[in-house]
Short mmCIF file of C-alpha atoms and ligand atoms in Angstrom, two decimals:
data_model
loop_
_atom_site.label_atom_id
_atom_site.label_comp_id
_atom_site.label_asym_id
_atom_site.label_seq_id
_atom_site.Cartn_x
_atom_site.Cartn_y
_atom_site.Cartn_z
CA UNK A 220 0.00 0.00 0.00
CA UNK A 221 1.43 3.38 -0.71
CA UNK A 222 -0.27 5.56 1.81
CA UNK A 223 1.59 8.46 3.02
CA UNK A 224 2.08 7.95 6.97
CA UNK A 225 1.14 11.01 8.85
CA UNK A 226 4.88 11.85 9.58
CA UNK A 227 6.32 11.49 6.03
CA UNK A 228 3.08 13.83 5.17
CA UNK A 229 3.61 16.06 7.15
CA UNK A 230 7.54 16.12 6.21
CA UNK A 231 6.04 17.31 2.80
CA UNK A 232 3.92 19.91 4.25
CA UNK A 233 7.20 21.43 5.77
CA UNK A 234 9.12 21.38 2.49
CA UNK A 235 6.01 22.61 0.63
CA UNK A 236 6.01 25.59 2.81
CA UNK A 237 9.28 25.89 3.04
CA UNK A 238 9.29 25.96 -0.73
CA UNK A 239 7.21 29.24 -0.73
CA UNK A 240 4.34 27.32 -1.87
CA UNK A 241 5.95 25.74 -4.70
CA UNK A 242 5.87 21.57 -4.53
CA UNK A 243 9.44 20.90 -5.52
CA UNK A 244 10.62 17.39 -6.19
CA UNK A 245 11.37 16.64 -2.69
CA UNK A 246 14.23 15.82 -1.78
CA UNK A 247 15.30 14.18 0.35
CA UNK A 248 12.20 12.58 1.59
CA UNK A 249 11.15 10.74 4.41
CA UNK A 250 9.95 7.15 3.26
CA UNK A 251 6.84 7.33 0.57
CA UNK A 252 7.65 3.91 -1.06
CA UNK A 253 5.00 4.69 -3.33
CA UNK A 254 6.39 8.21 -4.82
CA UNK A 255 10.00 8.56 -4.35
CA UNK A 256 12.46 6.83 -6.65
CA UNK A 257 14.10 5.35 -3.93
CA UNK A 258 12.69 2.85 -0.71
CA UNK A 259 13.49 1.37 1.94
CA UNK A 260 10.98 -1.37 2.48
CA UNK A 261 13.12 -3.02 5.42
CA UNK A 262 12.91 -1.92 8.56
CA UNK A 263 10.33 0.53 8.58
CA UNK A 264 11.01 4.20 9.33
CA UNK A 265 10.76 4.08 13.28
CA UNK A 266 11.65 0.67 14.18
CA UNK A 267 13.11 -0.44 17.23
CA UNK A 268 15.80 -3.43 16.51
CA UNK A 269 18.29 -5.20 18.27
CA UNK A 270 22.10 -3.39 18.26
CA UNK A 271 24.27 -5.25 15.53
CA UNK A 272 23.49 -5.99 12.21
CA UNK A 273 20.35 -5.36 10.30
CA UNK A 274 19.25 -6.26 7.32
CA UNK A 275 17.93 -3.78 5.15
CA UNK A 276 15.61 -4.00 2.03
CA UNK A 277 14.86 -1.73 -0.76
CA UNK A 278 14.34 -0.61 -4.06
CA UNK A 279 15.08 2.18 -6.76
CA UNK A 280 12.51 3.17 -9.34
CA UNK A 281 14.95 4.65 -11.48
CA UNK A 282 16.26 2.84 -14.69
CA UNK A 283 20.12 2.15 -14.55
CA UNK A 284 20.65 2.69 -11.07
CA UNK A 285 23.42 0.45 -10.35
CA UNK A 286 24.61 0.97 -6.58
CA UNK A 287 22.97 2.82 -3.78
CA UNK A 288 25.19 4.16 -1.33
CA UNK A 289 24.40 3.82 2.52
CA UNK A 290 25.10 6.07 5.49
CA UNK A 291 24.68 5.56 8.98
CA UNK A 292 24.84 8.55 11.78
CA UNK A 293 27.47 9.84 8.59
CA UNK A 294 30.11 7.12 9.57
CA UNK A 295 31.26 6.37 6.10
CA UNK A 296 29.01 5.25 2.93
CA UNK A 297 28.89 1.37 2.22
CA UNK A 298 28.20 0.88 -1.37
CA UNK A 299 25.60 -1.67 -2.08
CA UNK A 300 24.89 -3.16 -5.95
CA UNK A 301 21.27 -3.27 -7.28
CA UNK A 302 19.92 -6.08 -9.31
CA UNK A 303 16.52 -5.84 -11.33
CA UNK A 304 15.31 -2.63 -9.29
CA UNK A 305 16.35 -4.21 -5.76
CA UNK A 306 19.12 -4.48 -3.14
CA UNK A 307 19.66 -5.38 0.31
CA UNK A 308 22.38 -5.31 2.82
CA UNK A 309 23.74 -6.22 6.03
CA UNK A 310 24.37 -2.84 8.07
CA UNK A 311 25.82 -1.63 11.50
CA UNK A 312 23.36 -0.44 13.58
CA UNK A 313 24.48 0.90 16.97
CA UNK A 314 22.56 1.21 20.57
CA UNK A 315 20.42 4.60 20.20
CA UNK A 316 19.33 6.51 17.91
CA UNK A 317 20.29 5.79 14.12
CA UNK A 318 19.96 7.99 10.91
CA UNK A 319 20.18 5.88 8.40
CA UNK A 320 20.61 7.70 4.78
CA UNK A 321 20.05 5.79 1.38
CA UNK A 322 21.55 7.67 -1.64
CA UNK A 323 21.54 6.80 -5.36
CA UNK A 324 22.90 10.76 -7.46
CA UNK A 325 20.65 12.82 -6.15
CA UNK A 326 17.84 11.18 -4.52
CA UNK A 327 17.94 10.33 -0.75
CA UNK A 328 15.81 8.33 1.36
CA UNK A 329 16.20 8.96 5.32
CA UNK A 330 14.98 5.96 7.81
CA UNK A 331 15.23 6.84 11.33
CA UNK A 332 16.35 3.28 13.65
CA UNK A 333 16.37 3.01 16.50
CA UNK A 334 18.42 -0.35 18.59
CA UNK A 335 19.02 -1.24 22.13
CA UNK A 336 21.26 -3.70 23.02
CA UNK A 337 20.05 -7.08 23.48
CA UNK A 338 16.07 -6.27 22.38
CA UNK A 339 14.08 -9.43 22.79
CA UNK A 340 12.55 -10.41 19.50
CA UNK A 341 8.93 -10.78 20.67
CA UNK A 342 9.77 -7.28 23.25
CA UNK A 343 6.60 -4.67 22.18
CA UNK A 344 7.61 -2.85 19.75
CA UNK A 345 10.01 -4.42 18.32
CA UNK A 346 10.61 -4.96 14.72
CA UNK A 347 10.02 -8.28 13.59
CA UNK A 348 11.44 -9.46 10.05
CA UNK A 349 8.85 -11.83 8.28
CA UNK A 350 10.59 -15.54 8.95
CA UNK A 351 12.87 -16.07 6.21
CA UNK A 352 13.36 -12.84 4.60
CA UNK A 353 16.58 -13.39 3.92
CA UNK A 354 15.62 -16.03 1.18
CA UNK A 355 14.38 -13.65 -1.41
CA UNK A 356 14.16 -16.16 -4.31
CA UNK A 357 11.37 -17.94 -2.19
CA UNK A 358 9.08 -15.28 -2.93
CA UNK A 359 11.10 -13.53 -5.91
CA UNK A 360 12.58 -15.06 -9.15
CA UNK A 361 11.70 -18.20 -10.32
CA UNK A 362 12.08 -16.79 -13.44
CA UNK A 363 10.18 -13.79 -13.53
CA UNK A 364 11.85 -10.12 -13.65
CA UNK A 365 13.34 -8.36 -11.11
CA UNK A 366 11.60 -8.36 -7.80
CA UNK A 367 8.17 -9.40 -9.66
CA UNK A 368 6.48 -12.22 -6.82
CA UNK A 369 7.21 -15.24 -8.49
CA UNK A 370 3.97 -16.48 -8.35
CA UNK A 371 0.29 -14.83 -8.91
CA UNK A 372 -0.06 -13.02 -5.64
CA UNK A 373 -3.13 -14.66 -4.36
CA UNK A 374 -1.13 -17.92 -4.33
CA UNK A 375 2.59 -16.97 -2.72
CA UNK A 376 1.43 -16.44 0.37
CA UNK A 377 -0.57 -19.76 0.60
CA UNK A 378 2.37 -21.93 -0.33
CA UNK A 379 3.47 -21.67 3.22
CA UNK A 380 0.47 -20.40 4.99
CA UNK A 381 -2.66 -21.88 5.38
CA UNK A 382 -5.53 -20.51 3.50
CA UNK A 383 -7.46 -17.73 5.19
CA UNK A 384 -10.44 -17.42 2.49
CA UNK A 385 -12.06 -20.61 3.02
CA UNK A 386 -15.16 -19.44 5.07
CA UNK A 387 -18.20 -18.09 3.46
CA UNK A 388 -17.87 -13.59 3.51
CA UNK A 389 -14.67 -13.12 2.18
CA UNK A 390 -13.52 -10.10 3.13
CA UNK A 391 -13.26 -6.85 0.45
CA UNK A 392 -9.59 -6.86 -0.43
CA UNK A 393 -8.80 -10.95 0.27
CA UNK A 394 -11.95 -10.69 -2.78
CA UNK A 395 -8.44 -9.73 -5.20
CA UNK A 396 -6.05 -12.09 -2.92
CA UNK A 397 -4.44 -8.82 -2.04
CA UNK A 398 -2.78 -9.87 1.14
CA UNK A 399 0.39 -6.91 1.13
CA UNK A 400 -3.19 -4.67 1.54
CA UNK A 401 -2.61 -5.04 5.43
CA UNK A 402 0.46 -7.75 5.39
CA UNK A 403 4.17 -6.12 4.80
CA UNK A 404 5.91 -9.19 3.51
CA UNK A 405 9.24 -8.21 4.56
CA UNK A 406 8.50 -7.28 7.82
CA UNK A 407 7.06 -4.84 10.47
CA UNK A 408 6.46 -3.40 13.79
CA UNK A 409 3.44 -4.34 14.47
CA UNK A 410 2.24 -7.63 15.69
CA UNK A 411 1.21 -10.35 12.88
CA UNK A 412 3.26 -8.12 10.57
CA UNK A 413 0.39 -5.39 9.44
CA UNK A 414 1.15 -2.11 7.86
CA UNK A 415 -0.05 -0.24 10.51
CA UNK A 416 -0.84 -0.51 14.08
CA UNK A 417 -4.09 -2.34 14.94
CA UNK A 418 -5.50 1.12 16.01
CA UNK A 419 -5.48 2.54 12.48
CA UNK A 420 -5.04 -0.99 10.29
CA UNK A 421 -9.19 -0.89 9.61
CA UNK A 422 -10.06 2.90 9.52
CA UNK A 423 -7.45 3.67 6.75
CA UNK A 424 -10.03 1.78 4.28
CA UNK A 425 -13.15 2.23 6.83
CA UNK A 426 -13.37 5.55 8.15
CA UNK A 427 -16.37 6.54 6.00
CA UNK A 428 -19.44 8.76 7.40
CA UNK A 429 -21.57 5.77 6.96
CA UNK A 430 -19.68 3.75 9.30
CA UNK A 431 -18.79 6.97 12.20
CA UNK A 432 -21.59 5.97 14.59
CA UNK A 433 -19.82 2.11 14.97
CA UNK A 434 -16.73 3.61 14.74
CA UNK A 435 -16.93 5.22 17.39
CA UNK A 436 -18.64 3.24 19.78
CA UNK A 437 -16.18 0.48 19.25
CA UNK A 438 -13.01 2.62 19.11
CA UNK A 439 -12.01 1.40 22.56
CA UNK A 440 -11.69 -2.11 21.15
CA UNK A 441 -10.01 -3.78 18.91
CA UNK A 442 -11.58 -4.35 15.38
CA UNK A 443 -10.40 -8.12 15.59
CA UNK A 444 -11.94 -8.78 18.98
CA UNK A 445 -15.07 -8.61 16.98
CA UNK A 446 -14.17 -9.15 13.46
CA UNK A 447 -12.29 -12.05 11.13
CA UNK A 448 -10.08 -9.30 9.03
CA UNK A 449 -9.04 -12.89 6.52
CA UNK A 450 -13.07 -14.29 5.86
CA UNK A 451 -16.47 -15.54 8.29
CA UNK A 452 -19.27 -17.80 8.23
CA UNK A 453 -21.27 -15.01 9.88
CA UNK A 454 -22.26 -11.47 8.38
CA UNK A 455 -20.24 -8.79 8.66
CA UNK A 456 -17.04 -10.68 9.23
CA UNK A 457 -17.95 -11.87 12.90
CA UNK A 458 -16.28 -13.76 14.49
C1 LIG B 49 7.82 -13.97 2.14
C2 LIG B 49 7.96 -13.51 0.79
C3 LIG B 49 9.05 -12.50 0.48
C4 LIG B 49 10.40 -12.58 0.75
C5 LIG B 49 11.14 -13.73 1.43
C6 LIG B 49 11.00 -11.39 0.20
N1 LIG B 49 10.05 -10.60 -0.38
FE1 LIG B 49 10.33 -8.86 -1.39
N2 LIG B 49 8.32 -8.69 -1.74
C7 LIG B 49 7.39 -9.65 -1.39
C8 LIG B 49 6.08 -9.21 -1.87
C9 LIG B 49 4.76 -9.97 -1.69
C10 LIG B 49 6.27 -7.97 -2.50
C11 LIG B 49 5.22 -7.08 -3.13
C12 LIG B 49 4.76 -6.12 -2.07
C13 LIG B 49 3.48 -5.40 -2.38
O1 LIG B 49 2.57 -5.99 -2.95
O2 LIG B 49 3.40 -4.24 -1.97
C14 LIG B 49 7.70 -7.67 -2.40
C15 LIG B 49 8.31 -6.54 -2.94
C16 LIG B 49 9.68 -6.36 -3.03
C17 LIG B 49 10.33 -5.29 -3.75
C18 LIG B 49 9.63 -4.19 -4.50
C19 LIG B 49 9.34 -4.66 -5.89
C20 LIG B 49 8.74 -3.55 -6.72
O3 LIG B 49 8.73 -3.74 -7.95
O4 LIG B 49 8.29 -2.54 -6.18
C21 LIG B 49 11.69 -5.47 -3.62
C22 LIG B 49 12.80 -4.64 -4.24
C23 LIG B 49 11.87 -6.64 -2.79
N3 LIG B 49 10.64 -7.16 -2.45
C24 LIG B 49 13.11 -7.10 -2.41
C25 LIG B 49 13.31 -8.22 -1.61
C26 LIG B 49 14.64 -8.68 -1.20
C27 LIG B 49 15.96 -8.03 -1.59
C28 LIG B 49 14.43 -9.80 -0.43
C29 LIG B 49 15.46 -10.66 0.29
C30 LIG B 49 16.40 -9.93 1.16
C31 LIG B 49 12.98 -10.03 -0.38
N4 LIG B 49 12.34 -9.05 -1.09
C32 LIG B 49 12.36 -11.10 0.27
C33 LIG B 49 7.61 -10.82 -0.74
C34 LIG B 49 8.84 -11.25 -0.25
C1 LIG B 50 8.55 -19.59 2.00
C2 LIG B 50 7.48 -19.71 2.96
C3 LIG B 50 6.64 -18.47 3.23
C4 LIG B 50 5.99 -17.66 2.33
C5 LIG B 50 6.01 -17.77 0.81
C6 LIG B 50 5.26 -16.70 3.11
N1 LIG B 50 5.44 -16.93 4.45
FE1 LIG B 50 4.61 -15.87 5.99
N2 LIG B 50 5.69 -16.94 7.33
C7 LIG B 50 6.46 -18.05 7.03
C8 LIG B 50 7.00 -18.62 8.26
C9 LIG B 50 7.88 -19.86 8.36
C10 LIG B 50 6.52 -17.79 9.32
C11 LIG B 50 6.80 -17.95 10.83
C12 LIG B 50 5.95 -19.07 11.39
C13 LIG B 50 4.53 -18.67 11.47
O1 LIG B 50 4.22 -17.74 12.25
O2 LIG B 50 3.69 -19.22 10.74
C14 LIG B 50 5.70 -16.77 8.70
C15 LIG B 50 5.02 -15.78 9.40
C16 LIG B 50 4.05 -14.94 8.84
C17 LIG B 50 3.18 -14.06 9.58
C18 LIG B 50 3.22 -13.84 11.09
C19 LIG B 50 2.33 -14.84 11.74
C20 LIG B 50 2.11 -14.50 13.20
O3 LIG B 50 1.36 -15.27 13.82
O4 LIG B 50 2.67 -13.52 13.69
C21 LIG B 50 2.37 -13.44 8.68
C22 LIG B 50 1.28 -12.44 8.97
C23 LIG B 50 2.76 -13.92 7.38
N3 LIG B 50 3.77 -14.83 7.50
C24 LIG B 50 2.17 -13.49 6.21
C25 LIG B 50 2.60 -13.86 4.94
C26 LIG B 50 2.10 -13.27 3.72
C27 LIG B 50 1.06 -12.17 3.65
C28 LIG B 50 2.76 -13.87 2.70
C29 LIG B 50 2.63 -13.60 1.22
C30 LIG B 50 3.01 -12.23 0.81
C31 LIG B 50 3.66 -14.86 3.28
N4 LIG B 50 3.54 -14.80 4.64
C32 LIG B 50 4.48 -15.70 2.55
C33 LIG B 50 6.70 -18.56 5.76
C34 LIG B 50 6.28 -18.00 4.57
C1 LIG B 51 -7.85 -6.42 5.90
C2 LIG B 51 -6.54 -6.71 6.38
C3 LIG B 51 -5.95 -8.08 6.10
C4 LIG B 51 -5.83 -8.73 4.90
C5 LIG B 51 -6.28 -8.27 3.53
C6 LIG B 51 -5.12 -9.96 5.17
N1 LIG B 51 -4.84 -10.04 6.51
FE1 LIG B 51 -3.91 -11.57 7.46
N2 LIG B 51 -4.23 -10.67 9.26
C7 LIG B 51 -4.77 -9.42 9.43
C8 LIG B 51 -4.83 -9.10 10.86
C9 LIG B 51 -5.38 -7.83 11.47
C10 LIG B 51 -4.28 -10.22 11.53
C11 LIG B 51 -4.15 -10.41 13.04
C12 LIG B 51 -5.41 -11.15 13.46
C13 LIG B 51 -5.71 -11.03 14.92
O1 LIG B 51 -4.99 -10.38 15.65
O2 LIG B 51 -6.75 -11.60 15.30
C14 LIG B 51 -3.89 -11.19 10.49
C15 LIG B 51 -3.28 -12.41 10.75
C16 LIG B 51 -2.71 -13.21 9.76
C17 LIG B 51 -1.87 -14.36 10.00
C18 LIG B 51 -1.42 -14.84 11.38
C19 LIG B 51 -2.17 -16.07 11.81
C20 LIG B 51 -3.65 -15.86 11.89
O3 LIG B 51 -4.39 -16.41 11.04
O4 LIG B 51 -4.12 -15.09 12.78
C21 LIG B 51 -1.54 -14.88 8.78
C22 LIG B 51 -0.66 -16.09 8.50
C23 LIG B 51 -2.19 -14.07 7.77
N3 LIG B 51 -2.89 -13.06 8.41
C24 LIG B 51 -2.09 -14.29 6.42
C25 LIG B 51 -2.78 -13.57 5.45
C26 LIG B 51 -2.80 -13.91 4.05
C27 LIG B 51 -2.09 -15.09 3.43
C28 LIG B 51 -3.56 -12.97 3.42
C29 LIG B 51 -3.94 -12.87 1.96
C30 LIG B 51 -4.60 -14.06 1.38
C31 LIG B 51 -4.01 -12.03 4.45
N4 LIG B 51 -3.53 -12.44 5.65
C32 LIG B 51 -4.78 -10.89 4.20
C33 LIG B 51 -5.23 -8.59 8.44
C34 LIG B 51 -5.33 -8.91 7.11
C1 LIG B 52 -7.37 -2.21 2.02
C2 LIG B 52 -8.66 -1.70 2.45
C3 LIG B 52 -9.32 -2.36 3.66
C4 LIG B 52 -8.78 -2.55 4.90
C5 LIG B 52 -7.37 -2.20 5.40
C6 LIG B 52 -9.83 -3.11 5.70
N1 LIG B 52 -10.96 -3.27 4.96
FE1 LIG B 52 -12.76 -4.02 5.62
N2 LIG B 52 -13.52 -3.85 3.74
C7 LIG B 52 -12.86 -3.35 2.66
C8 LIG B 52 -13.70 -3.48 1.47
C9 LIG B 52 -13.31 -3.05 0.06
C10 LIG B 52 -14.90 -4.06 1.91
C11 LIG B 52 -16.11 -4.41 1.06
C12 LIG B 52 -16.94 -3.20 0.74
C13 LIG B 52 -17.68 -2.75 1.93
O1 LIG B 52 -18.51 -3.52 2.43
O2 LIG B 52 -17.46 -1.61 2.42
C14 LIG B 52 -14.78 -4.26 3.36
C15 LIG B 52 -15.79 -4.76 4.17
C16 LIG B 52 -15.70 -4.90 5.56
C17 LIG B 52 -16.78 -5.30 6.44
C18 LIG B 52 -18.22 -5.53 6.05
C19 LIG B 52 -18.43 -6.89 5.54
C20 LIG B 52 -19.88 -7.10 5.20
O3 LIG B 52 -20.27 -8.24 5.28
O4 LIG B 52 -20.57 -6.13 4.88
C21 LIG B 52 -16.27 -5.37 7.71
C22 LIG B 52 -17.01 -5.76 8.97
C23 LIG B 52 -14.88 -5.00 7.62
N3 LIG B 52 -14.55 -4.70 6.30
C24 LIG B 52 -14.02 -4.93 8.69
C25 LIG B 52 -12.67 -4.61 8.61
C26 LIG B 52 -11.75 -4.74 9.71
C27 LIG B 52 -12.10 -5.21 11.11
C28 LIG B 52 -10.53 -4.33 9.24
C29 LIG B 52 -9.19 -4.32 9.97
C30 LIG B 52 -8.73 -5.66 10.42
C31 LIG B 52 -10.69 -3.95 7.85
N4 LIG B 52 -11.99 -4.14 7.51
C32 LIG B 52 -9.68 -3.43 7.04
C33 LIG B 52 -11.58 -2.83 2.63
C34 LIG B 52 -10.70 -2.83 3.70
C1 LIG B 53 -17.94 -5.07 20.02
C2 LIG B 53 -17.81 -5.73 18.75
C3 LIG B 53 -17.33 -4.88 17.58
C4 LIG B 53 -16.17 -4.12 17.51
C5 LIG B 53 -15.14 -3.89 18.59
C6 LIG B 53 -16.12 -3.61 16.16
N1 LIG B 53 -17.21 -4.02 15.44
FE1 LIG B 53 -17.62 -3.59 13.50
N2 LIG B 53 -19.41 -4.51 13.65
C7 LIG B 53 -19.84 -5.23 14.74
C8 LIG B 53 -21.18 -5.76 14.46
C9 LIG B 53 -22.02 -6.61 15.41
C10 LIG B 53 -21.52 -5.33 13.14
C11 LIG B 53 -22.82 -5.62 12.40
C12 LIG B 53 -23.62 -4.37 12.11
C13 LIG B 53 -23.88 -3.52 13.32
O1 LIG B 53 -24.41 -4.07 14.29
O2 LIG B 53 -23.55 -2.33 13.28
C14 LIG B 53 -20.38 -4.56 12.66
C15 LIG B 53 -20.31 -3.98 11.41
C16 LIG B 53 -19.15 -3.41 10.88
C17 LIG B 53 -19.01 -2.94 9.50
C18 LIG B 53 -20.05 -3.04 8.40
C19 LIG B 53 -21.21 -2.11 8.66
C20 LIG B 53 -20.83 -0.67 8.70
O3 LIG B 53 -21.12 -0.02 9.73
O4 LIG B 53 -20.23 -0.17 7.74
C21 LIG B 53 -17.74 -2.44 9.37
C22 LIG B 53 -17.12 -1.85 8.12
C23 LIG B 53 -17.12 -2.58 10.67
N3 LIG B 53 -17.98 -3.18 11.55
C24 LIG B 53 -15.81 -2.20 10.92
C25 LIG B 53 -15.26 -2.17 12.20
C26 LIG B 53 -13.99 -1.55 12.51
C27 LIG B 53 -13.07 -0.88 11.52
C28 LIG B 53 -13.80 -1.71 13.86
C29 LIG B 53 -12.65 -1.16 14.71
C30 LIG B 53 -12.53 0.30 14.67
C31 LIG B 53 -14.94 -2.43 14.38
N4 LIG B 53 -15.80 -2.68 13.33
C32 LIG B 53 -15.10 -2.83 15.69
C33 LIG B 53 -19.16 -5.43 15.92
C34 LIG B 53 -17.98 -4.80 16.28
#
C-alpha cells in the first residue's frame, strides 16, 4: 500500500512551505515507497531493533541505477549493488538513535532506527522481520523479472500459509487475494506483521461517514476482537 504515513506527510507539508508554496521534487524525503524513486521497504522508518546488524531492504525506481550508497549517523558510505530494481544489505546499527541515509545521485531516502542492546525479539515494539526474509528467491525469481512475486499473488502467500479465504464472507480486499493490503511481507512493527498498528489498520479503508456511529462506539476495542479481518461464516465478518 502506498499511503503516506502522517509523519512522512507532514515532512512534505514542511518542504512545501518551506518551498514558498511551490511543490518541488522533494528531496530528500522521508519514506513514501509509493512516490520517491528510492525505498526502503526493510525496517520501517521508526523501528526499534536489536544493536548489531540489520538487514535492510529496498528498491530504486529509477532505470540504470546500479549501486545505492548507505550512510549511517554519517560514519562512512557502504556501497551496495542493485539487481533488477532491488538491493539489500547487512548494516551496523548501533545502541540509540540511528539515521540511516540511502543515496543513489541525487535522490535520498532517510529511515530513522532506533536499537538497544540485546532487544528481545517478541519485546513490544520491536521490529520483527517476516521468517525467512533473507531467502528472497522464495518469494522472488523463479524466473520472472526483477523483484516481480514469483507467483500470482493470491497464491505466494498460501504456499506456506494456510488458506485464510475458506469461510463463506470473504472479506473486500482478500476478494483480489491482495494480502500486502494489510500484510508487509518483509517485515514490520506491528504484531502479525500489518502495515499499521491495529488502532489505524481498519479505519485507513473504513473511516467513512456511513460507518462513524460504529466507529466510534467500538473505538475502545479492537476491530479483531469482533471481526475475522481474513473471511467468516457469519455477516459482517464476525467472528
Ligand atoms: C515472504 C515472501 C518474500 C520474501 C522472502 C521477500 N520478499 Fe520482497 N516482496 C514480497 C512481496 C509480496 C512484495 C510485493 C509487495 C506489495 O505488494 O506491496 C515484495 C516486494 C519487493 C520489492 C519491490 C518490488 C517492486 O517492484 O516494487 C523489492 C525490491 C523486494 N521485495 C526485495 C526483496 C529482497 C531483496 C528480499 C530478500 C532480502 C525479499 N524481497 C524477500 C515478498 C517477499
Ligand atoms: C517460504 C514460505 C513463506 C511464504 C512464501 C510466506 N510466508 Fe509468511 N511466514 C512463514 C514462516 C515460516 C513464518 C513464521 C511461522 C509462522 O508464524 O507461521 C511466517 C510468518 C508470517 C506471519 C506472522 C504470523 C504470526 O502469527 O505472527 C504473517 C502475517 C505472514 N507470515 C504473512 C505472509 C504473507 C502475507 C505472505 C505472502 C506475501 C507470506 N507470509 C508468505 C513462511 C512464509
Ligand atoms: C484487511 C486486512 C488483512 C488482509 C487483507 C489480510 N490479513 Fe492476514 N491478518 C490481518 C490481521 C489484522 C491479523 C491479526 C489477526 C488477529 O490479531 O486476530 C492477520 C493475521 C494473519 C496471520 C497470522 C495467523 C492468523 O491467522 O491469525 C496470517 C498467516 C495471515 N494473516 C495471512 C494472510 C494472508 C495469506 C492474506 C492474503 C490471502 C491475508 N492475511 C490478508 C489482516 C489482514
Ligand atoms: C485495504 C482496504 C481495507 C482494509 C485495510 C480493511 N478493509 Fe474491511 N472492507 C474493505 C472493502 C473493500 C470491503 C467491502 C466493501 C464494503 O462492504 O465496504 C470491506 C468490508 C468490511 C466489512 C463488512 C463486511 C460485510 O459483510 O458487509 C467489515 C465488517 C470490515 N470490512 C471490517 C474490517 C476490519 C475489522 C478491518 C481491519 C482488520 C478492515 N476491515 C480493514 C476494505 C478494507
Ligand atoms: C464489540 C464488537 C465490535 C467491535 C469492537 C467492532 N465491530 Fe464492526 N461490527 C460489529 C457488528 C455486530 C456489526 C454488524 C452491524 C452492526 O451491528 O452495526 C459490525 C459492522 C461493521 C461494519 C459493516 C457495517 C458498517 O457499519 O459499515 C464495518 C465496516 C465494521 N464493523 C468495521 C469495524 C472496525 C473498523 C472496527 C474497529 C474500529 C470495528 N468494526 C469494531 C461489531 C464490532
Amino acid at each position: 500500500m502506498a499511503a503516506i504515513r502522517p509523519r512522512s506527510r507532514f515532512f512534505l507539508v514542511f518542504l512545501a512551505v518551506a518551498a514558498g508554496g511551490i511543490l518541488l521534487p522533494a528531496f530528500p524525503v522521508s519514506g513514501d515507497p509509493g512516490k520517491s524513486p528510492l525505498a526502503v521497504l526493510a525496517p520501517g522508518d521508526g523501528a526499534l531493533v536489536s544493536a548489531g546488524r540489520v538487514l535492510v531492504i529496498g528498491r530504486t525506481a529509477g532505470e540504470g541505477i546500479v549501486r545505492v550508497e548507505i550512510d549511517v549517523n554519517g560514519k562512512g558510505k557502504q556501497s551496495v549493488p542493485v539487481a533488477g530494481g532491488g538491493f539489500s544489505a547487512s548494516v551496523p546499527i548501533a545502541a540509540g538513535r540511528n539515521v540511516m541515509r540511502v543515496s543513489a545521485g541525487k535522490a535520498s531516502v532517510t529511515t530513522i532506527v532506533s536499537a538497544a542492546a540485546n532487544l528481545s525479539a517478541s519485546g513490544k515494539g520491536a521490529y520483527v522481520y517476516h521468517e525467512g526474509v533473507e531467502k528472497c528467491a522464495e518469494c522472488h525469481g523463479a524466473g520472472r523479472k526483477g523483484y516481480a512475486v514469483a507467483s500470482p499473488k493470491d497464491s505466494l502467500c498460501y504456499r506456506c500459509h494456510d488458506r485464510v479465504d475458506g469461510k463463506k464472507h470473504l472479506h473486500g480486499p482478500m476478494g483480489s487475494g491482495d494480502c500486502t493490503a494489510c500484510h508487509d511481507p518483509h517485515g514490520s512493527s506491528h504484531k502479525s506483521l500489518t502495515v499499521a498498528r491495529p488502532d489505524s489498520l481498519c479505519v485507513t479503508c473504513h473511516d467513512q461517514r456511513s460507518s462513524e456511529g460504529h466507529m466510534n462506539k467500538s473505538r475502545g476495542k479492537a476491530c479483531t476482537s469482533c471481526h475475522d479481518p481474513h473471511s467468516s461464516d457469519r455477516s459482517f465478518l464476525q467472528k
